[in-house]
Amino acid sequence: MRRSEHGMTFWTLLVLIALGAFIVLLVMRSVPVYLNHMKVQNAVQKVANDPESANATGPRLRSSLQRFWDIERIQHLDARDVSIERGPEREVILAYYYEARVPLIANIDLVFYFEDEAVVGRGP
């Protein structure tokens, strides 16, 4: 009787290692972008929830945002890119939309799109 061997071949192991390395590379490139976005969200929410911001002018709101940008070292979005709009009920809205591009391999980039808004003067 012939006995066949079971198990992983060298090539299967090599493919699994390559796949694992690619997933680790994706995670290493993606996590900093999402952490940066969390900083942006946090900064916009803090400025929007600040009681002093309820009656603040556009330049005052932008300078408050710029303080957070300087302290947190936020990337991929500038404080000037956060738009200050009037909502349908005349409330002030801080809104932003941006994309972050991160190089992956050679000329292949990962592109992340983020969009959010916060109403000024409403508590948390």
GROMACS .gro file of N, CA, C and O in nm:
model
  496
    1MET      N    1   0.082  -0.118   0.000
    1MET     CA    2   0.000   0.000   0.000
    1MET      C    3   0.087   0.125   0.000
    1MET      O    4   0.183   0.133   0.075
    2ARG      N    5   0.047   0.217  -0.082
    2ARG     CA    6   0.121   0.342  -0.092
    2ARG      C    7   0.067   0.444   0.006
    2ARG      O    8  -0.052   0.466   0.014
    3ARG      N    9   0.154   0.506   0.075
    3ARG     CA   10   0.112   0.606   0.172
    3ARG      C   11   0.141   0.745   0.116
    3ARG      O   12   0.253   0.775   0.077
    4SER      N   13   0.037   0.831   0.112
    4SER     CA   14   0.061   0.967   0.062
    4SER      C   15   0.081   1.060   0.181
    4SER      O   16   0.018   1.044   0.284
    5GLU      N   17   0.167   1.154   0.159
    5GLU     CA   18   0.196   1.247   0.267
    5GLU      C   19   0.100   1.366   0.260
    5GLU      O   20   0.059   1.408   0.154
    6HIS      N   21   0.065   1.416   0.376
    6HIS     CA   22  -0.024   1.532   0.385
    6HIS      C   23   0.052   1.645   0.451
    6HIS      O   24   0.134   1.624   0.537
    7GLY      N   25   0.019   1.766   0.410
    7GLY     CA   26   0.084   1.880   0.472
    7GLY      C   27   0.106   1.990   0.371
    7GLY      O   28   0.063   1.983   0.256
    8MET      N   29   0.173   2.092   0.417
    8MET     CA   30   0.196   2.209   0.336
    8MET      C   31   0.326   2.193   0.256
    8MET      O   32   0.426   2.148   0.310
    9THR      N   33   0.322   2.236   0.133
    9THR     CA   34   0.443   2.235   0.053
    9THR      C   35   0.518   2.365   0.075
    9THR      O   36   0.466   2.460   0.134
   10PHE      N   37   0.638   2.370   0.024
   10PHE     CA   38   0.719   2.491   0.035
   10PHE      C   39   0.650   2.608  -0.034
   10PHE      O   40   0.650   2.720   0.017
   11TRP      N   41   0.591   2.584  -0.149
   11TRP     CA   42   0.527   2.693  -0.225
   11TRP      C   43   0.401   2.744  -0.154
   11TRP      O   44   0.373   2.865  -0.155
   12THR      N   45   0.328   2.657  -0.091
   12THR     CA   46   0.210   2.701  -0.016
   12THR      C   47   0.254   2.788   0.101
   12THR      O   48   0.193   2.892   0.128
   13LEU      N   49   0.358   2.747   0.168
   13LEU     CA   50   0.410   2.825   0.280
   13LEU      C   51   0.459   2.961   0.232
   13LEU      O   52   0.434   3.063   0.296
   14LEU      N   53   0.526   2.966   0.118
   14LEU     CA   54   0.575   3.091   0.062
   14LEU      C   55   0.460   3.185   0.026
   14LEU      O   56   0.467   3.306   0.053
   15VAL      N   57   0.354   3.131  -0.031
   15VAL     CA   58   0.236   3.213  -0.066
   15VAL      C   59   0.171   3.268   0.060
   15VAL      O   60   0.132   3.385   0.066
   16LEU      N   61   0.157   3.186   0.163
   16LEU     CA   62   0.097   3.232   0.288
   16LEU      C   63   0.182   3.341   0.356
   16LEU      O   64   0.128   3.438   0.409
   17ILE      N   65   0.312   3.327   0.351
   17ILE     CA   66   0.401   3.429   0.409
   17ILE      C   67   0.388   3.559   0.330
   17ILE      O   68   0.380   3.669   0.388
   18ALA      N   69   0.384   3.551   0.197
   18ALA     CA   70   0.369   3.671   0.114
   18ALA      C   71   0.234   3.739   0.139
   18ALA      O   72   0.226   3.862   0.149
   19LEU      N   73   0.129   3.662   0.151
   19LEU     CA   74  -0.004   3.717   0.179
   19LEU      C   75  -0.006   3.784   0.317
   19LEU      O   76  -0.059   3.894   0.332
   20GLY      N   77   0.054   3.718   0.415
   20GLY     CA   78   0.062   3.778   0.549
   20GLY      C   79   0.142   3.907   0.549
   20GLY      O   80   0.103   4.005   0.614
   21ALA      N   81   0.253   3.911   0.475
   21ALA     CA   82   0.335   4.032   0.467
   21ALA      C   83   0.258   4.145   0.400
   21ALA      O   84   0.267   4.261   0.441
   22PHE      N   85   0.180   4.114   0.297
   22PHE     CA   86   0.100   4.216   0.228
   22PHE      C   87  -0.006   4.273   0.322
   22PHE      O   88  -0.029   4.395   0.326
   23ILE      N   89  -0.070   4.188   0.400
   23ILE     CA   90  -0.172   4.235   0.495
   23ILE      C   91  -0.108   4.322   0.602
   23ILE      O   92  -0.163   4.427   0.639
   24VAL      N   93   0.008   4.284   0.650
   24VAL     CA   94   0.079   4.366   0.749
   24VAL      C   95   0.115   4.502   0.689
   24VAL      O   96   0.102   4.606   0.755
   25LEU      N   97   0.158   4.504   0.564
   25LEU     CA   98   0.191   4.630   0.496
   25LEU      C   99   0.067   4.719   0.485
   25LEU      O  100   0.074   4.840   0.511
   26LEU      N  101  -0.047   4.661   0.448
   26LEU     CA  102  -0.171   4.739   0.440
   26LEU      C  103  -0.208   4.800   0.575
   26LEU      O  104  -0.246   4.917   0.583
   27VAL      N  105  -0.196   4.722   0.679
   27VAL     CA  106  -0.230   4.771   0.813
   27VAL      C  107  -0.133   4.882   0.855
   27VAL      O  108  -0.174   4.985   0.908
   28MET      N  109  -0.004   4.863   0.828
   28MET     CA  110   0.096   4.963   0.866
   28MET      C  111   0.074   5.095   0.794
   28MET      O  112   0.102   5.202   0.848
   29ARG      N  113   0.024   5.091   0.671
   29ARG     CA  114  -0.001   5.213   0.595
   29ARG      C  115  -0.136   5.276   0.630
   29ARG      O  116  -0.152   5.396   0.619
   30SER      N  117  -0.233   5.196   0.671
   30SER     CA  118  -0.370   5.244   0.694
   30SER      C  119  -0.390   5.301   0.834
   30SER      O  120  -0.462   5.401   0.850
   31VAL      N  121  -0.332   5.241   0.933
   31VAL     CA  122  -0.358   5.282   1.073
   31VAL      C  123  -0.321   5.429   1.098
   31VAL      O  124  -0.400   5.502   1.157
   32PRO      N  125  -0.205   5.479   1.054
   32PRO     CA  126  -0.175   5.621   1.078
   32PRO      C  127  -0.276   5.716   1.014
   32PRO      O  128  -0.306   5.821   1.070
   33VAL      N  129  -0.330   5.680   0.898
   33VAL     CA  130  -0.428   5.765   0.832
   33VAL      C  131  -0.556   5.773   0.915
   33VAL      O  132  -0.614   5.880   0.933
   34TYR      N  133  -0.601   5.659   0.966
   34TYR     CA  134  -0.721   5.659   1.048
   34TYR      C  135  -0.699   5.728   1.183
   34TYR      O  136  -0.789   5.795   1.235
   35LEU      N  137  -0.581   5.715   1.240
   35LEU     CA  138  -0.550   5.787   1.364
   35LEU      C  139  -0.551   5.938   1.339
   35LEU      O  140  -0.599   6.015   1.423
   36ASN      N  141  -0.497   5.980   1.225
   36ASN     CA  142  -0.499   6.121   1.189
   36ASN      C  143  -0.643   6.170   1.172
   36ASN      O  144  -0.678   6.279   1.217
   37HIS      N  145  -0.728   6.089   1.110
   37HIS     CA  146  -0.868   6.128   1.093
   37HIS      C  147  -0.938   6.140   1.228
   37HIS      O  148  -1.022   6.229   1.247
   38MET      N  149  -0.904   6.054   1.321
   38MET     CA  150  -0.962   6.065   1.455
   38MET      C  151  -0.921   6.196   1.521
   38MET      O  152  -1.000   6.259   1.592
   39LYS      N  153  -0.797   6.242   1.497
   39LYS     CA  154  -0.754   6.371   1.549
   39LYS      C  155  -0.835   6.485   1.487
   39LYS      O  156  -0.872   6.580   1.556
   40VAL      N  157  -0.860   6.476   1.356
   40VAL     CA  158  -0.939   6.578   1.287
   40VAL      C  159  -1.080   6.583   1.345
   40VAL      O  160  -1.131   6.690   1.378
   41GLN      N  161  -1.143   6.467   1.357
   41GLN     CA  162  -1.278   6.460   1.414
   41GLN      C  163  -1.281   6.519   1.554
   41GLN      O  164  -1.371   6.597   1.588
   42ASN      N  165  -1.185   6.482   1.635
   42ASN     CA  166  -1.179   6.530   1.772
   42ASN      C  167  -1.163   6.682   1.777
   42ASN      O  168  -1.231   6.750   1.856
   43ALA      N  169  -1.075   6.737   1.694
   43ALA     CA  170  -1.052   6.881   1.693
   43ALA      C  171  -1.178   6.957   1.650
   43ALA      O  172  -1.216   7.056   1.713
   44VAL      N  173  -1.243   6.911   1.545
   44VAL     CA  174  -1.364   6.979   1.496
   44VAL      C  175  -1.475   6.970   1.600
   44VAL      O  176  -1.545   7.068   1.627
   45GLN      N  177  -1.491   6.855   1.663
   45GLN     CA  178  -1.594   6.839   1.766
   45GLN      C  179  -1.566   6.929   1.887
   45GLN      O  180  -1.658   6.988   1.942
   46LYS      N  181  -1.440   6.938   1.929
   46LYS     CA  182  -1.407   7.022   2.044
   46LYS      C  183  -1.434   7.169   2.015
   46LYS      O  184  -1.486   7.241   2.100
   47VAL      N  185  -1.399   7.214   1.896
   47VAL     CA  186  -1.426   7.353   1.860
   47VAL      C  187  -1.577   7.376   1.850
   47VAL      O  188  -1.628   7.477   1.898
   48ALA      N  189  -1.649   7.282   1.792
   48ALA     CA  190  -1.794   7.297   1.778
   48ALA      C  191  -1.864   7.295   1.912
   48ALA      O  192  -1.963   7.366   1.933
   49ASN      N  193  -1.817   7.215   2.006
   49ASN     CA  194  -1.882   7.202   2.137
   49ASN      C  195  -1.837   7.308   2.238
   49ASN      O  196  -1.896   7.317   2.345
   50ASP      N  197  -1.737   7.386   2.204
   50ASP     CA  198  -1.689   7.489   2.295
   50ASP      C  199  -1.796   7.599   2.309
   50ASP      O  200  -1.842   7.653   2.209
   51PRO      N  201  -1.836   7.633   2.432
   51PRO     CA  202  -1.939   7.735   2.450
   51PRO      C  203  -1.900   7.872   2.391
   51PRO      O  204  -1.986   7.948   2.348
   52GLU      N  205  -1.771   7.902   2.389
   52GLU     CA  206  -1.725   8.029   2.332
   52GLU      C  207  -1.742   8.033   2.180
   52GLU      O  208  -1.744   8.140   2.121
   53SER      N  209  -1.753   7.917   2.117
   53SER     CA  210  -1.766   7.912   1.972
   53SER      C  211  -1.908   7.940   1.925
   53SER      O  212  -1.929   7.963   1.806
   54ALA      N  213  -2.005   7.940   2.015
   54ALA     CA  214  -2.144   7.958   1.975
   54ALA      C  215  -2.166   8.090   1.903
   54ALA      O  216  -2.241   8.096   1.806
   55ASN      N  217  -2.102   8.196   1.947
   55ASN     CA  218  -2.119   8.328   1.885
   55ASN      C  219  -1.993   8.376   1.815
   55ASN      O  220  -1.981   8.494   1.786
   56ALA      N  221  -1.899   8.287   1.790
   56ALA     CA  222  -1.771   8.326   1.730
   56ALA      C  223  -1.786   8.351   1.581
   56ALA      O  224  -1.873   8.296   1.513
   57THR      N  225  -1.700   8.436   1.530
   57THR     CA  226  -1.697   8.465   1.387
   57THR      C  227  -1.614   8.360   1.315
   57THR      O  228  -1.547   8.277   1.378
   58GLY      N  229  -1.615   8.364   1.183
   58GLY     CA  230  -1.539   8.269   1.103
   58GLY      C  231  -1.390   8.269   1.133
   58GLY      O  232  -1.331   8.163   1.155
   59PRO      N  233  -1.325   8.388   1.137
   59PRO     CA  234  -1.181   8.388   1.169
   59PRO      C  235  -1.150   8.334   1.309
   59PRO      O  236  -1.049   8.269   1.331
   60ARG      N  237  -1.238   8.359   1.403
   60ARG     CA  238  -1.218   8.307   1.540
   60ARG      C  239  -1.227   8.154   1.541
   60ARG      O  240  -1.149   8.087   1.607
   61LEU      N  241  -1.325   8.099   1.467
   61LEU     CA  242  -1.337   7.953   1.459
   61LEU      C  243  -1.215   7.893   1.391
   61LEU      O  244  -1.163   7.791   1.434
   62ARG      N  245  -1.167   7.958   1.286
   62ARG     CA  246  -1.049   7.907   1.216
   62ARG      C  247  -0.925   7.911   1.305
   62ARG      O  248  -0.843   7.820   1.302
   63SER      N  249  -0.910   8.016   1.384
   63SER     CA  250  -0.793   8.022   1.473
   63SER      C  251  -0.803   7.914   1.582
   63SER      O  252  -0.701   7.857   1.622
   64SER      N  253  -0.924   7.885   1.629
   64SER     CA  254  -0.941   7.777   1.726
   64SER      C  255  -0.903   7.643   1.664
   64SER      O  256  -0.838   7.560   1.726
   65LEU      N  257  -0.947   7.623   1.539
   65LEU     CA  258  -0.911   7.500   1.469
   65LEU      C  259  -0.760   7.491   1.447
   65LEU      O  260  -0.700   7.385   1.465
   66GLN      N  261  -0.700   7.605   1.410
   66GLN     CA  262  -0.556   7.605   1.382
   66GLN      C  263  -0.476   7.569   1.506
   66GLN      O  264  -0.373   7.503   1.497
   67ARG      N  265  -0.522   7.608   1.624
   67ARG     CA  266  -0.454   7.569   1.749
   67ARG      C  267  -0.448   7.417   1.762
   67ARG      O  268  -0.345   7.360   1.796
   68PHE      N  269  -0.561   7.351   1.735
   68PHE     CA  270  -0.563   7.204   1.743
   68PHE      C  271  -0.472   7.144   1.636
   68PHE      O  272  -0.404   7.045   1.661
   69TRP      N  273  -0.472   7.203   1.516
   69TRP     CA  274  -0.387   7.150   1.409
   69TRP      C  275  -0.239   7.159   1.451
   69TRP      O  276  -0.162   7.069   1.424
   70ASP      N  277  -0.202   7.269   1.515
   70ASP     CA  278  -0.063   7.286   1.557
   70ASP      C  279  -0.027   7.191   1.671
   70ASP      O  280   0.081   7.133   1.672
   71ILE      N  281  -0.118   7.174   1.766
   71ILE     CA  282  -0.089   7.090   1.882
   71ILE      C  283  -0.086   6.942   1.843
   71ILE      O  284   0.003   6.868   1.881
   72GLU      N  285  -0.184   6.899   1.765
   72GLU     CA  286  -0.198   6.757   1.731
   72GLU      C  287  -0.115   6.715   1.610
   72GLU      O  288  -0.109   6.597   1.578
   73ARG      N  289  -0.057   6.812   1.539
   73ARG     CA  290   0.020   6.784   1.416
   73ARG      C  291  -0.063   6.705   1.315
   73ARG      O  292  -0.024   6.598   1.269
   74ILE      N  293  -0.177   6.759   1.283
   74ILE     CA  294  -0.270   6.695   1.189
   74ILE      C  295  -0.218   6.708   1.047
   74ILE      O  296  -0.171   6.815   1.007
   75GLN      N  297  -0.229   6.600   0.970
   75GLN     CA  298  -0.181   6.597   0.831
   75GLN      C  299  -0.298   6.572   0.737
   75GLN      O  300  -0.408   6.540   0.779
   76HIS      N  301  -0.272   6.584   0.608
   76HIS     CA  302  -0.365   6.555   0.499
   76HIS      C  303  -0.478   6.656   0.486
   76HIS      O  304  -0.555   6.650   0.391
   77LEU      N  305  -0.496   6.745   0.581
   77LEU     CA  306  -0.604   6.844   0.578
   77LEU      C  307  -0.554   6.967   0.652
   77LEU      O  308  -0.494   6.957   0.758
   78ASP      N  309  -0.579   7.083   0.596
   78ASP     CA  310  -0.540   7.208   0.659
   78ASP      C  311  -0.661   7.267   0.731
   78ASP      O  312  -0.775   7.245   0.690
   79ALA      N  313  -0.637   7.344   0.835
   79ALA     CA  314  -0.749   7.404   0.908
   79ALA      C  315  -0.828   7.498   0.819
   79ALA      O  316  -0.949   7.516   0.837
   80ARG      N  317  -0.764   7.558   0.719
   80ARG     CA  318  -0.835   7.646   0.625
   80ARG      C  319  -0.930   7.570   0.534
   80ARG      O  320  -1.019   7.628   0.473
   81ASP      N  321  -0.911   7.438   0.523
   81ASP     CA  322  -0.996   7.357   0.436
   81ASP      C  323  -1.127   7.316   0.503
   81ASP      O  324  -1.213   7.257   0.438
   82VAL      N  325  -1.141   7.343   0.632
   82VAL     CA  326  -1.267   7.316   0.700
   82VAL      C  327  -1.361   7.432   0.667
   82VAL      O  328  -1.331   7.548   0.697
   83SER      N  329  -1.472   7.401   0.604
   83SER     CA  330  -1.563   7.509   0.562
   83SER      C  331  -1.660   7.542   0.675
   83SER      O  332  -1.702   7.456   0.752
   84ILE      N  333  -1.692   7.670   0.681
   84ILE     CA  334  -1.788   7.720   0.780
   84ILE      C  335  -1.913   7.759   0.702
   84ILE      O  336  -1.910   7.852   0.621
   85GLU      N  337  -2.020   7.686   0.727
   85GLU     CA  338  -2.143   7.704   0.648
   85GLU      C  339  -2.260   7.736   0.739
   85GLU      O  340  -2.255   7.714   0.860
   86ARG      N  341  -2.367   7.785   0.678
   86ARG     CA  342  -2.494   7.805   0.749
   86ARG      C  343  -2.587   7.691   0.711
   86ARG      O  344  -2.605   7.659   0.594
   87GLY      N  345  -2.647   7.631   0.811
   87GLY     CA  346  -2.741   7.521   0.789
   87GLY      C  347  -2.880   7.574   0.757
   87GLY      O  348  -2.904   7.695   0.753
   88PRO      N  349  -2.974   7.484   0.736
   88PRO     CA  350  -3.111   7.525   0.701
   88PRO      C  351  -3.182   7.601   0.814
   88PRO      O  352  -3.272   7.679   0.788
   89GLU      N  353  -3.139   7.580   0.937
   89GLU     CA  354  -3.199   7.650   1.050
   89GLU      C  355  -3.109   7.764   1.098
   89GLU      O  356  -3.116   7.804   1.214
   90ARG      N  357  -3.022   7.815   1.010
   90ARG     CA  358  -2.930   7.925   1.037
   90ARG      C  359  -2.821   7.890   1.139
   90ARG      O  360  -2.760   7.978   1.196
   91GLU      N  361  -2.801   7.761   1.168
   91GLU     CA  362  -2.694   7.721   1.259
   91GLU      C  363  -2.562   7.717   1.181
   91GLU      O  364  -2.560   7.700   1.060
   92VAL      N  365  -2.454   7.734   1.253
   92VAL     CA  366  -2.321   7.731   1.193
   92VAL      C  367  -2.272   7.587   1.193
   92VAL      O  368  -2.280   7.517   1.293
   93ILE      N  369  -2.221   7.544   1.077
   93ILE     CA  370  -2.174   7.406   1.061
   93ILE      C  371  -2.028   7.408   1.017
   93ILE      O  372  -1.992   7.479   0.923
   94LEU      N  373  -1.946   7.331   1.086
   94LEU     CA  374  -1.808   7.308   1.044
   94LEU      C  375  -1.807   7.178   0.964
   94LEU      O  376  -1.838   7.072   1.018
   95ALA      N  377  -1.773   7.186   0.837
   95ALA     CA  378  -1.776   7.067   0.750
   95ALA      C  379  -1.641   7.051   0.680
   95ALA      O  380  -1.574   7.149   0.650
   96TYR      N  381  -1.604   6.927   0.658
   96TYR     CA  382  -1.481   6.900   0.585
   96TYR      C  383  -1.497   6.775   0.500
   96TYR      O  384  -1.573   6.686   0.532
   97TYR      N  385  -1.424   6.774   0.391
   97TYR     CA  386  -1.414   6.660   0.300
   97TYR      C  387  -1.271   6.659   0.250
   97TYR      O  388  -1.221   6.760   0.203
   98TYR      N  389  -1.206   6.546   0.263
   98TYR     CA  390  -1.070   6.537   0.212
   98TYR      C  391  -1.036   6.394   0.179
   98TYR      O  392  -1.104   6.301   0.220
   99GLU      N  393  -0.931   6.381   0.101
   99GLU     CA  394  -0.878   6.248   0.071
   99GLU      C  395  -0.732   6.244   0.113
   99GLU      O  396  -0.661   6.343   0.103
  100ALA      N  397  -0.691   6.129   0.160
  100ALA     CA  398  -0.553   6.108   0.200
  100ALA      C  399  -0.494   6.000   0.111
  100ALA      O  400  -0.552   5.893   0.097
  101ARG      N  401  -0.382   6.032   0.050
  101ARG     CA  402  -0.312   5.936  -0.036
  101ARG      C  403  -0.184   5.891   0.034
  101ARG      O  404  -0.105   5.973   0.078
  102VAL      N  405  -0.167   5.761   0.040
  102VAL     CA  406  -0.049   5.703   0.105
  102VAL      C  407   0.013   5.605   0.007
  102VAL      O  408  -0.056   5.517  -0.045
  103PRO      N  409   0.144   5.618  -0.021
  103PRO     CA  410   0.208   5.522  -0.112
  103PRO      C  411   0.210   5.382  -0.052
  103PRO      O  412   0.236   5.364   0.067
  104LEU      N  413   0.180   5.284  -0.135
  104LEU     CA  414   0.180   5.145  -0.090
  104LEU      C  415   0.304   5.074  -0.142
  104LEU      O  416   0.394   5.040  -0.068
  105ILE      N  417   0.308   5.051  -0.274
  105ILE     CA  418   0.422   4.985  -0.337
  105ILE      C  419   0.446   5.055  -0.470
  105ILE      O  420   0.353   5.069  -0.550
  106ALA      N  421   0.567   5.099  -0.492
  106ALA     CA  422   0.608   5.164  -0.617
  106ALA      C  423   0.510   5.276  -0.652
  106ALA      O  424   0.501   5.374  -0.579
  107ASN      N  425   0.434   5.262  -0.762
  107ASN     CA  426   0.342   5.367  -0.802
  107ASN      C  427   0.196   5.335  -0.765
  107ASN      O  428   0.104   5.390  -0.822
  108ILE      N  429   0.177   5.251  -0.669
  108ILE     CA  430   0.042   5.215  -0.622
  108ILE      C  431   0.017   5.287  -0.490
  108ILE      O  432   0.097   5.277  -0.397
  109ASP      N  433  -0.093   5.362  -0.484
  109ASP     CA  434  -0.129   5.437  -0.365
  109ASP      C  435  -0.257   5.383  -0.304
  109ASP      O  436  -0.343   5.330  -0.373
  110LEU      N  437  -0.270   5.401  -0.173
  110LEU     CA  438  -0.397   5.379  -0.104
  110LEU      C  439  -0.464   5.516  -0.094
  110LEU      O  440  -0.399   5.614  -0.058
  111VAL      N  441  -0.591   5.523  -0.125
  111VAL     CA  442  -0.664   5.649  -0.119
  111VAL      C  443  -0.779   5.633  -0.020
  111VAL      O  444  -0.859   5.541  -0.031
  112PHE      N  445  -0.785   5.725   0.077
  112PHE     CA  446  -0.888   5.723   0.179
  112PHE      C  447  -0.970   5.851   0.165
  112PHE      O  448  -0.914   5.959   0.153
  113TYR      N  449  -1.102   5.840   0.169
  113TYR     CA  450  -1.191   5.955   0.162
  113TYR      C  451  -1.259   5.973   0.298
  113TYR      O  452  -1.312   5.878   0.355
  114PHE      N  453  -1.257   6.097   0.347
  114PHE     CA  454  -1.321   6.128   0.474
  114PHE      C  455  -1.411   6.249   0.457
  114PHE      O  456  -1.376   6.345   0.388
  115GLU      N  457  -1.526   6.244   0.524
  115GLU     CA  458  -1.620   6.355   0.518
  115GLU      C  459  -1.699   6.356   0.650
  115GLU      O  460  -1.743   6.251   0.697
  116ASP      N  461  -1.714   6.474   0.708
  116ASP     CA  462  -1.790   6.485   0.832
  116ASP      C  463  -1.827   6.631   0.854
  116ASP      O  464  -1.777   6.720   0.785
  117GLU      N  465  -1.915   6.654   0.950
  117GLU     CA  466  -1.951   6.790   0.987
  117GLU      C  467  -1.993   6.791   1.134
  117GLU      O  468  -2.025   6.688   1.193
  118ALA      N  469  -1.990   6.912   1.191
  118ALA     CA  470  -2.030   6.931   1.330
  118ALA      C  471  -2.102   7.064   1.341
  118ALA      O  472  -2.060   7.164   1.282
  119VAL      N  473  -2.211   7.066   1.415
  119VAL     CA  474  -2.289   7.187   1.436
  119VAL      C  475  -2.230   7.262   1.554
  119VAL      O  476  -2.211   7.205   1.662
  120VAL      N  477  -2.200   7.391   1.534
  120VAL     CA  478  -2.139   7.473   1.638
  120VAL      C  479  -2.245   7.513   1.740
  120VAL      O  480  -2.357   7.550   1.705
  121GLY      N  481  -2.209   7.505   1.867
  121GLY     CA  482  -2.297   7.552   1.972
  121GLY      C  483  -2.384   7.447   2.035
  121GLY      O  484  -2.448   7.470   2.136
  122ARG      N  485  -2.390   7.330   1.978
  122ARG     CA  486  -2.465   7.220   2.039
  122ARG      C  487  -2.372   7.138   2.125
  122ARG      O  488  -2.261   7.104   2.084
  123GLY      N  489  -2.414   7.107   2.242
  123GLY     CA  490  -2.331   7.029   2.334
  123GLY      C  491  -2.312   6.888   2.284
  123GLY      O  492  -2.371   6.845   2.187
  124PRO      N  493  -2.228   6.812   2.354
  124PRO     CA  494  -2.198   6.674   2.311
  124PRO      C  495  -2.319   6.583   2.318
  124PRO      O  496  -2.413   6.599   2.381
   0.00000   0.00000   0.00000
